[in-house]
């Protein structure tokens, strides 16, 4: 996952080949002209995806267009593909009539051409009237298969990086619980599969490479299980232990350990264990009658946010990853009625997303990891169990806004939401890193 | 057993009918005979058959009565076992977000103690459950806490720690499906399952 500081993001933005609409005074840096400061919450690039030829060209184009739309960083301009002649201009090298696109307010053009090896992708900067990026992408699997669609998502994410400086999230996936099954779906809602997990499996979590899922089982013989997605093989990592319930496993950001909850005879505590197994390490000192659970590890691996009822009601705490220096994070509006839970640490390290009960309904908030004023993100229905996308901008969560609990995705910058799943009772979503290699830029 | 009793009666009746049939059987022989008089042999034979039939019927009745007595004793034992089982598996309930044993539920747990003491080979599993409110995952810890609270109560009242296992289902197994306090109060519970020694429960 990316770890982008504010400074880093500014540097990345300065290197952008595209400038948002005219704004303020021009600033020159490294020979590239930008206009003003990019504001991710409002500025979107206007882009056209040209029609794609070939047997599955329409599908390729539809997937890329949808991926760019779902990134919430683009406005897609529809063009009339029945008259491609209007787009051509014999006077330019690429044959595109840039003045026409400029007239339509288009800033970037994505041109995808099927080639024997897969897809040739060119990005045109309309303002400069030039192709600024080209790359050939291999396509995996048979057309329309899960692997093939994943290849297209990776094209979309690279195009997003070419334009915005940050990779998109189309190549990520979401694991969640439907009934007694743990499922995995592409972040655009397609290519869904069911994993062969224990009937009492719950709380799926990804490793940072998105190659493994950890989950816990409840009821008799509760345990922590890790599953290798490439082989489908599962193994018990922790438990079963008599009179103990194991729950809420999460991987550390380096992928080497799993942090989980052990609810025993007198209390619940956080523990960790190497993914390869071995001795368990107790993290929270523990206190009789106090339940500590739902850990999420910071992107730098140094701290853990978790839920504890040490003050009587469930609140969020942050401690060092060795279990020391625990301090309450949600120290605003103390009340006997508080219930704050489901924390997830944003991949850029800045925010904790969580659910808070307000007037008997859970809603999603974010709060800076340094504490301070929380921001309310939802109000319709009940909204719970937020999980960050690798772009530290989108959240997947459960919402009952249609009357049934289903999975929804929100762009926390613009507030735009879309429904991911449509089956009643879907819950406990976990958003993976981008598939296929480095999670960074 | 009622069927057997009827069968015995049927047998007895059949015997009588057979006897009658023999007795009334017409003598078709046209040959002249001596004046008809009592045939002592046939009378004796009929009496003997009657005596045997009566003896069989009486034995059948005795067998039936003895079976009924045994049945009644078995029924009583089964009722006692059932009462013991009912006491052992009776649920207790909890207040919202609490794992304390409620005062009114203490007698439910108290009733389990003598049953467990009278049946030392019995082991039980206590499953803690929550209502649907609160965090799905935090509720797994709360369910475990409720089961542990029940176990602690029983251990305090003299039941060996090793005979009671605790598990949690969190909010994953509601018994009432509604979304109101009526359903929630039914779902905040601990359930009891006999994991060994349940076939021959003795009354305390």
Coordinates of C-alpha atoms in Angstrom, one line a residue:
Chain A
X1 CA 0.0 0.0 0.0
X2 CA 1.2 3.5 -0.6
X3 CA 2.4 5.7 2.2
X4 CA 2.1 9.2 1.0
X5 CA 2.9 12.1 3.1
X6 CA 1.5 15.5 2.3
X7 CA 4.9 16.6 1.0
X8 CA 5.3 13.5 -1.1
X9 CA 1.9 14.0 -2.7
X10 CA 2.7 17.6 -3.6
X11 CA 5.9 16.6 -5.2
X12 CA 4.1 14.0 -7.2
X13 CA 1.5 16.5 -8.2
X14 CA 4.0 19.0 -9.4
X15 CA 5.4 16.3 -11.8
X16 CA 1.9 16.0 -13.4
X17 CA 1.9 16.2 -17.1
X18 CA -1.7 17.6 -17.0
X19 CA -2.9 20.7 -15.3
X20 CA -6.4 21.2 -14.0
X21 CA -8.4 24.0 -15.4
X22 CA -6.7 27.4 -15.4
X23 CA -6.2 28.6 -11.9
X24 CA -4.1 31.2 -10.1
X25 CA -0.6 31.9 -11.3
X26 CA 1.5 29.5 -13.4
X27 CA 4.4 27.9 -11.5
X28 CA 7.3 26.3 -13.3
X29 CA 9.0 23.3 -11.8
X30 CA 11.4 20.9 -13.6
X31 CA 10.3 22.3 -16.8
X32 CA 6.7 21.3 -16.4
X33 CA 4.1 23.9 -16.1
X34 CA 1.3 23.5 -13.7
X35 CA -1.4 25.9 -12.7
X36 CA -2.1 26.4 -9.1
X37 CA -2.3 23.6 -6.6
X38 CA -4.1 20.3 -7.3
X39 CA -7.0 19.8 -5.0
X40 CA -8.0 16.2 -5.0
X41 CA -11.4 16.8 -3.5
X42 CA -12.6 18.9 -6.4
X43 CA -10.3 18.7 -9.3
X44 CA -10.9 16.0 -11.8
X45 CA -9.2 15.5 -15.1
X46 CA -11.5 15.4 -18.1
X47 CA -10.6 12.3 -20.2
X48 CA -11.8 10.5 -23.2
X49 CA -11.3 6.7 -23.8
X50 CA -11.3 6.2 -27.5
X51 CA -13.2 3.2 -29.0
X52 CA -11.1 0.1 -29.0
X53 CA -11.1 -2.2 -32.0
X54 CA -11.0 -6.0 -32.0
X55 CA -13.3 -8.8 -30.8
X56 CA -13.4 -7.7 -27.1
X57 CA -12.6 -4.0 -27.7
X58 CA -16.0 -2.8 -26.4
X59 CA -15.4 -4.7 -23.2
X60 CA -11.9 -3.4 -22.7
X61 CA -13.1 0.1 -23.2
X62 CA -16.1 -0.3 -20.9
X63 CA -13.9 -1.7 -18.1
X64 CA -11.3 1.0 -18.4
X65 CA -14.0 3.8 -18.5
X66 CA -15.6 2.3 -15.4
X67 CA -12.3 2.0 -13.6
X68 CA -11.4 5.6 -14.3
X69 CA -14.8 6.7 -13.2
X70 CA -14.7 4.7 -10.0
X71 CA -11.3 6.3 -9.2
X72 CA -13.2 9.5 -8.7
X73 CA -10.3 11.4 -10.3
X74 CA -11.7 11.8 -13.8
X75 CA -14.7 13.2 -15.6
X76 CA -15.3 11.0 -18.6
X77 CA -16.4 12.8 -21.8
X78 CA -18.6 10.7 -24.0
X79 CA -17.8 10.9 -27.7
X80 CA -19.7 9.7 -30.7
X81 CA -17.8 6.7 -31.8
X82 CA -20.0 6.5 -35.0
X83 CA -18.0 9.4 -36.5
X84 CA -14.3 8.7 -35.7
X85 CA -13.4 10.8 -38.7
X86 CA -14.1 13.9 -36.6
X87 CA -11.4 12.8 -34.2
X88 CA -8.8 12.4 -36.8
X89 CA -6.4 15.0 -38.0
X90 CA -3.9 14.1 -40.7
X91 CA -1.8 17.0 -39.6
X92 CA -0.7 15.4 -36.2
X93 CA 1.5 12.4 -35.7
X94 CA -1.1 10.4 -33.8
X95 CA -3.8 11.4 -36.2
X96 CA -6.0 12.9 -33.5
X97 CA -7.6 16.3 -33.9
X98 CA -6.5 17.9 -30.7
X99 CA -8.3 21.2 -31.2
X100 CA -11.6 19.4 -31.3
X101 CA -10.9 17.7 -28.0
X102 CA -9.6 20.9 -26.5
X103 CA -12.9 22.5 -27.6
X104 CA -14.8 19.8 -25.7
X105 CA -12.7 20.6 -22.6
X106 CA -10.9 17.2 -22.8
X107 CA -7.4 17.2 -21.2
X108 CA -6.3 13.6 -21.8
X109 CA -7.1 10.9 -24.3
X110 CA -6.6 7.2 -23.7
X111 CA -6.0 5.3 -26.9
X112 CA -6.0 1.5 -26.6
X113 CA -5.0 -0.7 -29.5
X114 CA -5.0 -4.5 -29.5
X115 CA -1.7 -6.0 -30.4
X116 CA -0.5 -9.7 -30.4
X117 CA 1.0 -9.4 -27.0
X118 CA -2.0 -7.7 -25.4
X119 CA -2.8 -4.0 -25.5
X120 CA -0.9 -1.0 -26.6
X121 CA -1.9 2.0 -24.6
X122 CA -1.1 5.6 -25.5
X123 CA -1.9 8.7 -23.4
X124 CA -2.3 12.0 -25.2
X125 CA -1.9 15.3 -23.5
X126 CA -4.5 17.5 -25.3
X127 CA -3.1 20.8 -24.1
X128 CA 0.4 19.9 -25.3
X129 CA -0.9 18.2 -28.4
X130 CA 1.3 15.2 -27.8
X131 CA 1.5 11.6 -26.7
X132 CA 3.1 11.6 -23.3
X133 CA 3.1 7.9 -22.3
X134 CA 3.0 4.6 -24.2
X135 CA 3.2 1.1 -22.9
X136 CA 2.3 -2.4 -23.9
X137 CA 0.4 -4.6 -21.4
X138 CA 0.1 -8.3 -21.5
X139 CA -3.3 -9.8 -21.1
X140 CA -3.7 -12.9 -18.8
X141 CA -6.2 -15.7 -19.2
X142 CA -9.0 -16.0 -21.7
X143 CA -11.0 -12.9 -22.7
X144 CA -13.6 -11.9 -20.1
X145 CA -12.0 -14.3 -17.5
X146 CA -11.2 -13.1 -14.0
X147 CA -7.4 -12.9 -14.8
X148 CA -8.1 -11.1 -18.0
X149 CA -10.3 -8.5 -16.3
X150 CA -7.5 -8.1 -13.7
X151 CA -5.1 -7.3 -16.5
X152 CA -7.4 -4.6 -17.8
X153 CA -7.7 -3.1 -14.2
X154 CA -3.9 -2.9 -14.2
X155 CA -4.0 -0.9 -17.4
X156 CA -6.5 1.5 -15.8
X157 CA -4.4 1.9 -12.7
X158 CA -1.3 2.7 -14.7
X159 CA -3.2 5.3 -16.8
X160 CA -4.4 6.8 -13.6
X161 CA -0.8 7.1 -12.4
X162 CA 0.3 8.6 -15.7
X163 CA -2.3 11.4 -15.3
X164 CA -2.5 12.0 -11.6
X165 CA 0.8 10.7 -10.3
X166 CA -0.9 8.1 -8.1
X167 CA -1.9 4.6 -9.1
X168 CA -5.6 3.8 -9.2
X169 CA -7.3 1.1 -7.2
X170 CA -9.0 -0.9 -9.9
X171 CA -6.6 -3.8 -9.5
X172 CA -7.5 -4.2 -5.8
X173 CA -10.1 -6.6 -4.5
X174 CA -12.5 -6.8 -1.5
X175 CA -13.0 -9.9 0.7
X176 CA -16.1 -10.0 2.7
X177 CA -18.6 -12.4 4.4
X178 CA -21.9 -13.4 2.8
X179 CA -23.9 -15.8 4.9
X180 CA -21.3 -18.5 5.9
X181 CA -19.0 -17.8 3.0
X182 CA -16.0 -15.6 2.6
X183 CA -16.0 -14.1 -0.9
X184 CA -13.7 -12.1 -2.9
X185 CA -14.8 -9.5 -5.5
X186 CA -13.0 -7.1 -7.8
X187 CA -13.3 -3.5 -6.6
X188 CA -15.6 -2.8 -9.5
X189 CA -18.1 -5.5 -8.2
X190 CA -17.3 -8.1 -10.9
X191 CA -15.4 -11.5 -10.9
X192 CA -16.7 -12.7 -7.6
X193 CA -15.5 -16.0 -6.1
X194 CA -16.2 -17.9 -2.9
X195 CA -13.3 -19.2 -0.9
X196 CA -13.3 -22.7 0.5
X197 CA -13.3 -21.6 4.1
X198 CA -14.5 -23.1 7.4
X199 CA -18.3 -22.9 7.9
X200 CA -17.9 -20.7 10.9
X201 CA -15.3 -18.4 9.3
X202 CA -15.5 -14.7 9.9
X203 CA -13.5 -11.5 9.7
X204 CA -11.3 -12.0 6.5
X205 CA -8.1 -9.9 6.3
X206 CA -5.5 -9.6 3.5
X207 CA -1.8 -9.9 3.7
X208 CA 0.0 -6.8 2.2
X209 CA 0.8 -8.7 -1.0
X210 CA -2.8 -9.7 -1.4
X211 CA -1.8 -13.4 -1.8
X212 CA -3.2 -14.6 1.5
X213 CA -6.3 -14.3 3.6
X214 CA -6.5 -14.7 7.4
X215 CA -9.7 -15.3 9.1
X216 CA -11.0 -16.6 12.4
X217 CA -13.7 -19.1 13.3
X218 CA -16.2 -18.9 16.1
X219 CA -18.1 -21.5 18.1
X220 CA -16.5 -24.8 19.0
X221 CA -12.7 -25.1 18.2
X222 CA -12.3 -21.4 17.5
X223 CA -9.1 -20.7 15.7
X224 CA -7.1 -18.4 13.4
X225 CA -6.7 -19.7 9.9
X226 CA -4.5 -18.5 7.0
X227 CA -5.2 -19.4 3.4
X228 CA -2.9 -19.2 0.5
X229 CA -5.0 -17.8 -2.4
X230 CA -2.8 -19.3 -5.1
X231 CA -3.0 -22.8 -3.9
X232 CA -6.3 -22.7 -1.9
X233 CA -4.5 -24.4 1.0
X234 CA -5.5 -23.4 4.5
X235 CA -3.7 -24.0 7.8
X236 CA -4.5 -23.3 11.4
X237 CA -2.2 -20.6 12.7
X238 CA -3.6 -20.3 16.3
X239 CA -5.8 -22.5 18.3
X240 CA -8.1 -24.2 19.0
X241 CA -7.7 -23.7 22.8
X242 CA -10.2 -24.8 25.3
X243 CA -12.3 -21.9 26.7
X244 CA -10.8 -19.4 24.3
X245 CA -12.4 -17.5 21.3
X246 CA -10.0 -16.2 18.7
X247 CA -11.1 -13.4 16.5
X248 CA -10.2 -10.4 14.2
X249 CA -6.8 -11.4 12.7
X250 CA -4.9 -8.7 10.8
X251 CA -1.5 -8.8 9.1
X252 CA 1.3 -6.4 10.0
X253 CA 2.3 -4.2 7.0
X254 CA 5.5 -6.1 6.4
X255 CA 3.4 -9.3 6.1
X256 CA 5.5 -11.2 8.6
X257 CA 3.0 -11.4 11.6
X258 CA -0.6 -11.7 12.4
X259 CA -2.2 -9.6 15.3
X260 CA -5.4 -11.1 16.7
X261 CA -7.8 -11.1 19.6
X262 CA -7.7 -13.9 22.3
X263 CA -10.9 -13.9 24.4
X264 CA -10.2 -16.1 27.4
X265 CA -11.6 -16.9 30.8
X266 CA -11.3 -13.4 32.3
X267 CA -10.7 -10.9 29.5
X268 CA -9.8 -10.3 25.9
X269 CA -6.3 -9.3 24.8
X270 CA -4.3 -8.7 21.7
X271 CA -1.6 -11.1 20.7
X272 CA 0.7 -11.6 17.7
X273 CA 2.3 -14.6 16.0
X274 CA 4.6 -15.0 13.0
X275 CA 2.7 -16.0 9.8
X276 CA 5.0 -19.1 9.7
X277 CA 3.8 -20.0 13.2
X278 CA 5.7 -20.4 16.5
X279 CA 5.4 -18.7 19.8
X280 CA 2.6 -16.2 20.4
X281 CA 3.3 -12.8 21.9
X282 CA 0.9 -11.1 24.2
X283 CA 0.6 -7.3 23.4
X284 CA -1.9 -5.8 25.7
X285 CA -1.1 -6.1 29.4
X286 CA -4.6 -7.1 30.1
X287 CA -7.0 -6.4 32.9
X288 CA -9.7 -8.6 34.3
X289 CA -13.1 -7.9 32.7
X290 CA -11.6 -5.7 30.0
X291 CA -12.2 -6.6 26.4
X292 CA -9.5 -5.5 24.0
X293 CA -10.1 -6.4 20.3
X294 CA -10.3 -5.3 16.7
X295 CA -6.6 -4.4 16.1
X296 CA -5.4 -2.4 13.0
X297 CA -1.7 -1.8 12.5
X298 CA -0.3 1.5 11.2
X299 CA 1.3 1.5 7.8
X300 CA 4.8 1.9 9.4
X301 CA 4.1 -1.1 11.6
X302 CA 4.9 0.9 14.8
X303 CA 1.5 1.4 16.3
X304 CA -1.8 -0.4 16.7
X305 CA -5.3 1.1 17.0
X306 CA -7.8 -1.1 18.8
X307 CA -11.0 -1.2 20.8
X308 CA -11.1 -1.4 24.5
X309 CA -13.8 -1.0 27.1
X310 CA -11.3 -0.1 29.8
X311 CA -13.3 3.1 30.5
X312 CA -16.5 1.2 30.6
X313 CA -17.6 1.6 27.0
X314 CA -15.9 0.6 23.8
X315 CA -13.5 3.4 22.7
X316 CA -10.5 3.5 20.3
X317 CA -7.0 3.4 21.7
X318 CA -3.6 3.6 20.0
X319 CA -0.6 1.9 21.5
X320 CA 3.0 1.1 20.4
X321 CA 3.1 -2.2 18.6
X322 CA 4.9 -3.8 21.5
X323 CA 1.9 -3.0 23.7
X324 CA 3.2 0.0 25.6
X325 CA 2.1 3.6 25.7
X326 CA -1.6 2.9 25.1
X327 CA -3.7 6.0 25.1
X328 CA -7.4 6.7 24.3
X329 CA -7.9 8.2 20.8
X330 CA -11.6 8.9 20.9
X331 CA -11.4 11.2 23.9
X332 CA -14.1 13.6 22.7
X333 CA -17.7 13.7 24.0
X334 CA -17.3 11.1 26.8
X335 CA -20.6 9.5 27.6
X336 CA -21.9 6.3 29.1
X337 CA -23.6 5.7 25.8
X338 CA -20.5 5.8 23.6
X339 CA -19.7 2.9 21.4
X340 CA -16.8 3.3 19.0
X341 CA -15.5 0.3 17.1
X342 CA -14.3 -1.2 13.8
X343 CA -11.1 1.0 13.4
X344 CA -9.0 0.9 10.3
X345 CA -5.8 2.8 9.8
X346 CA -5.5 4.7 6.5
X347 CA -2.7 3.5 4.2
X348 CA -1.2 7.0 4.2
X349 CA -1.0 6.8 8.0
X350 CA -3.0 9.9 8.7
X351 CA -6.5 8.9 9.6
X352 CA -8.4 6.2 11.5
X353 CA -11.8 5.3 10.0
X354 CA -14.3 3.8 12.5
X355 CA -17.9 3.3 13.4
X356 CA -19.6 5.3 16.2
X357 CA -23.0 4.8 17.5
X358 CA -25.0 8.0 17.3
X359 CA -28.7 8.0 18.3
X360 CA -28.8 4.2 18.3
X361 CA -27.3 4.0 14.8
X362 CA -23.8 3.4 13.8
X363 CA -22.2 5.9 11.4
X364 CA -18.8 6.1 9.9
X365 CA -16.3 8.8 11.0
X366 CA -12.6 9.5 10.5
X367 CA -10.3 11.0 13.1
X368 CA -6.7 12.1 12.8
X369 CA -4.3 9.6 14.4
X370 CA -3.1 12.5 16.5
X371 CA -6.6 12.9 17.9
X372 CA -8.7 16.0 17.3
X373 CA -12.0 16.6 15.6
X374 CA -13.6 13.6 14.0
X375 CA -15.4 14.0 10.6
X376 CA -18.8 12.4 10.0
X377 CA -19.0 10.6 6.7
X378 CA -22.4 8.9 6.7
X379 CA -26.0 9.6 7.9
X380 CA -28.3 7.4 5.9
X381 CA -29.2 4.1 7.5
X382 CA -26.6 2.3 9.6
X383 CA -23.1 2.4 8.4
X384 CA -20.3 0.2 9.9
X385 CA -17.1 -1.8 9.3
X386 CA -15.1 0.7 7.2
X387 CA -12.0 -0.6 5.4
X388 CA -9.6 1.7 3.5
X389 CA -8.7 1.3 -0.2
X390 CA -4.9 1.4 -1.0
X391 CA -5.4 5.0 -2.2
X392 CA -6.2 6.1 1.4
X393 CA -9.2 7.9 -0.2
X394 CA -11.9 5.3 -0.7
X395 CA -13.7 3.3 2.0
X396 CA -15.7 0.1 1.6
X397 CA -18.3 -0.3 4.4
X398 CA -21.6 -1.9 5.2
X399 CA -24.7 0.2 4.9
X400 CA -28.4 -0.5 5.5
X401 CA -29.5 2.6 3.5
X402 CA -31.5 0.4 1.1
X403 CA -33.2 -1.4 4.0
X404 CA -30.8 -4.3 3.9
X405 CA -27.1 -4.4 5.0
X406 CA -24.9 -4.4 1.8
X407 CA -21.5 -3.2 0.9
X408 CA -20.9 0.3 -0.4
X409 CA -17.9 2.3 -1.4
X410 CA -17.4 6.0 -0.6
X411 CA -14.9 8.5 -2.0
X412 CA -14.1 10.3 1.3
X413 CA -12.9 13.3 -0.7
X414 CA -16.0 14.0 -2.7
X415 CA -18.5 12.0 -0.7
X416 CA -19.6 10.1 -3.8
X417 CA -20.9 6.6 -3.0
X418 CA -21.6 3.5 -5.1
X419 CA -23.1 0.1 -4.1
X420 CA -20.6 -2.8 -4.4
X421 CA -22.8 -5.8 -3.6
X422 CA -26.5 -6.4 -3.7
X423 CA -27.2 -9.4 -1.5
X424 CA -28.7 -8.8 1.9
X425 CA -26.4 -9.3 4.9
X426 CA -23.1 -8.8 3.2
X427 CA -20.6 -7.6 5.8
X428 CA -17.1 -7.4 7.2
X429 CA -15.4 -6.1 4.1
X430 CA -11.6 -6.0 3.8
X431 CA -10.0 -4.0 1.0
X432 CA -6.8 -5.5 -0.5
X433 CA -3.6 -3.8 -1.7
X434 CA -3.3 -3.6 -5.5
X435 CA -2.6 -7.0 -7.0
X436 CA 0.3 -7.8 -9.1
X437 CA 3.3 -6.3 -7.4
X438 CA 4.3 -3.2 -5.6
X439 CA 1.7 -1.4 -3.7
X440 CA 3.4 1.9 -4.1
X441 CA 3.5 4.3 -6.9
Chain B
X1 CA -47.8 -53.5 25.5
X2 CA -51.5 -52.7 25.0
X3 CA -51.2 -54.6 21.7
X4 CA -49.8 -57.6 23.5
X5 CA -52.7 -57.5 26.0
X6 CA -55.2 -57.5 23.2
X7 CA -53.3 -60.3 21.4
X8 CA -53.5 -62.4 24.6
X9 CA -57.2 -61.8 24.8
X10 CA -57.6 -62.7 21.2
X11 CA -55.7 -65.9 21.8
X12 CA -58.0 -66.8 24.7
X13 CA -61.1 -66.0 22.7
X14 CA -59.8 -68.0 19.8
X15 CA -59.3 -70.9 22.2
X16 CA -62.9 -70.8 23.3
X17 CA -64.2 -70.5 19.8
X18 CA -62.1 -73.5 18.8
X19 CA -63.5 -75.4 21.8
X20 CA -67.1 -74.4 20.9
X21 CA -66.5 -75.4 17.3
X22 CA -65.3 -78.8 18.3
X23 CA -68.1 -79.2 20.8
X24 CA -70.8 -78.3 18.3
X25 CA -69.3 -80.2 15.5
X26 CA -72.2 -82.3 14.2
X27 CA -71.7 -86.0 14.0
X28 CA -72.5 -86.8 10.4
X29 CA -71.9 -90.5 10.7
X30 CA -75.1 -92.2 9.6
X31 CA -74.3 -95.5 11.3
X32 CA -76.6 -96.4 14.1
X33 CA -75.2 -95.8 17.5
X34 CA -76.1 -96.3 21.0
X35 CA -78.4 -93.8 22.6
X36 CA -76.5 -90.6 22.9
X37 CA -75.1 -90.1 26.4
X38 CA -72.4 -88.1 28.0
X39 CA -69.1 -89.0 26.6
X40 CA -66.8 -88.7 29.6
X41 CA -63.7 -88.7 27.5
X42 CA -64.7 -85.8 25.4
X43 CA -65.8 -83.8 28.5
X44 CA -62.5 -84.5 30.1
X45 CA -60.6 -83.4 27.0
X46 CA -62.6 -80.2 26.8
X47 CA -61.9 -79.4 30.4
X48 CA -58.2 -80.0 29.9
X49 CA -58.1 -77.7 26.9
X50 CA -59.9 -75.0 28.9
X51 CA -57.5 -75.4 31.8
X52 CA -54.5 -75.0 29.4
X53 CA -56.1 -72.0 27.7
X54 CA -56.8 -70.4 31.1
X55 CA -53.3 -71.0 32.2
X56 CA -51.8 -69.4 29.1
X57 CA -54.1 -66.4 29.4
X58 CA -53.1 -66.0 33.0
X59 CA -49.4 -66.2 32.2
X60 CA -50.0 -63.6 29.5
X61 CA -51.7 -61.3 32.0
X62 CA -48.9 -61.7 34.5
X63 CA -46.3 -61.0 31.8
X64 CA -48.2 -57.9 30.7
X65 CA -48.6 -56.6 34.2
X66 CA -44.9 -57.1 34.9
X67 CA -43.9 -55.3 31.7
X68 CA -46.2 -52.5 32.6
X69 CA -44.7 -52.2 36.0
X70 CA -41.2 -52.2 34.5
X71 CA -42.4 -49.7 32.0
X72 CA -43.8 -47.5 34.6
X73 CA -40.5 -47.6 36.5
X74 CA -38.6 -46.8 33.3
X75 CA -41.0 -44.0 32.6
X76 CA -40.3 -42.5 36.0
X77 CA -36.6 -42.8 35.4
X78 CA -36.9 -41.2 32.0
X79 CA -39.0 -38.4 33.4
X80 CA -36.4 -37.8 36.0
X81 CA -33.7 -37.9 33.4
X82 CA -35.7 -35.5 31.3
X83 CA -36.1 -33.2 34.2
X84 CA -32.4 -33.3 34.9
X85 CA -31.7 -32.6 31.3
X86 CA -34.1 -29.7 31.3
X87 CA -32.5 -28.2 34.4
X88 CA -29.0 -28.7 32.9
X89 CA -29.8 -27.1 29.5
X90 CA -32.1 -24.3 30.7
X91 CA -30.8 -21.0 29.2
X92 CA -29.9 -17.9 31.2
X93 CA -30.2 -14.4 29.8
X94 CA -28.3 -11.2 30.2
X95 CA -28.8 -7.5 30.3
X96 CA -27.7 -5.4 27.4
X97 CA -23.9 -5.3 27.1
X98 CA -23.5 -7.1 30.4
X99 CA -22.1 -10.4 31.4
X100 CA -23.3 -10.5 35.0
X101 CA -25.5 -13.3 36.1
X102 CA -28.9 -11.7 36.8
X103 CA -30.5 -12.3 40.2
X104 CA -33.5 -13.9 38.7
X105 CA -31.3 -16.3 36.7
X106 CA -29.3 -17.5 39.6
X107 CA -31.9 -20.2 40.5
X108 CA -31.6 -21.5 36.9
X109 CA -27.9 -22.0 37.5
X110 CA -28.5 -23.3 41.0
X111 CA -30.7 -26.0 39.6
X112 CA -27.9 -27.3 37.5
X113 CA -25.5 -27.8 40.4
X114 CA -27.2 -30.9 42.0
X115 CA -27.7 -32.4 38.6
X116 CA -24.0 -32.1 37.8
X117 CA -23.2 -33.4 41.2
X118 CA -25.4 -36.5 40.8
X119 CA -23.9 -37.2 37.4
X120 CA -20.2 -36.9 37.8
X121 CA -19.4 -38.2 34.3
X122 CA -21.4 -35.4 32.6
X123 CA -19.6 -32.5 30.9
X124 CA -21.2 -29.5 29.5
X125 CA -20.4 -26.7 27.0
X126 CA -21.7 -23.2 27.6
X127 CA -22.1 -21.0 24.5
X128 CA -22.4 -17.3 25.0
X129 CA -24.6 -15.3 22.6
X130 CA -25.3 -11.6 22.1
X131 CA -28.0 -9.5 20.4
X132 CA -27.4 -8.0 17.0
X133 CA -26.5 -4.5 18.3
X134 CA -22.9 -3.5 18.7
X135 CA -20.0 -4.6 16.7
X136 CA -20.2 -8.0 15.0
X137 CA -16.6 -8.8 16.0
X138 CA -16.6 -7.2 19.5
X139 CA -19.7 -9.3 20.2
X140 CA -17.6 -12.4 19.9
X141 CA -15.5 -11.3 22.9
X142 CA -18.7 -10.4 24.8
X143 CA -20.2 -13.8 24.1
X144 CA -17.1 -15.5 25.4
X145 CA -17.3 -13.3 28.6
X146 CA -20.9 -14.4 29.2
X147 CA -20.1 -18.0 28.9
X148 CA -17.1 -17.5 31.2
X149 CA -19.4 -15.7 33.7
X150 CA -21.7 -18.7 33.8
X151 CA -18.9 -21.1 34.2
X152 CA -17.4 -19.1 37.0
X153 CA -20.7 -19.2 38.8
X154 CA -20.9 -23.0 38.5
X155 CA -17.3 -23.5 39.6
X156 CA -17.9 -21.3 42.6
X157 CA -20.8 -23.6 43.5
X158 CA -18.5 -26.7 43.5
X159 CA -18.5 -27.9 39.9
X160 CA -15.0 -28.9 38.6
X161 CA -13.5 -26.4 36.2
X162 CA -12.6 -29.3 33.8
X163 CA -16.3 -30.3 33.4
X164 CA -17.3 -27.0 31.8
X165 CA -16.1 -25.7 28.4
X166 CA -16.9 -22.2 27.2
X167 CA -17.4 -21.0 23.6
X168 CA -18.8 -17.9 21.9
X169 CA -21.1 -17.4 19.0
X170 CA -21.3 -13.6 19.3
X171 CA -24.4 -12.4 17.5
X172 CA -24.1 -15.1 14.8
X173 CA -26.8 -17.5 16.0
X174 CA -29.9 -15.5 17.0
X175 CA -33.0 -17.5 18.2
X176 CA -35.4 -14.6 17.7
X177 CA -35.2 -12.9 14.3
X178 CA -36.8 -9.5 15.1
X179 CA -35.0 -6.2 15.4
X180 CA -36.6 -5.0 18.7
X181 CA -36.0 -5.4 22.4
X182 CA -38.3 -8.5 22.5
X183 CA -36.0 -10.3 20.1
X184 CA -32.8 -8.8 21.5
X185 CA -33.6 -9.9 25.1
X186 CA -34.1 -13.5 23.9
X187 CA -30.9 -13.5 22.0
X188 CA -28.7 -12.2 24.9
X189 CA -28.2 -15.7 26.4
X190 CA -26.0 -18.6 27.4
X191 CA -27.0 -22.0 26.0
X192 CA -26.0 -25.3 27.5
X193 CA -25.0 -28.5 25.7
X194 CA -24.3 -31.8 27.3
X195 CA -21.0 -33.0 25.7
X196 CA -20.6 -36.3 27.5
X197 CA -22.6 -38.6 29.9
X198 CA -26.0 -37.4 28.7
X199 CA -27.4 -40.8 27.9
X200 CA -28.0 -42.0 31.5
X201 CA -28.8 -38.9 33.5
X202 CA -29.8 -39.5 37.1
X203 CA -32.1 -37.3 39.1
X204 CA -30.3 -35.5 42.0

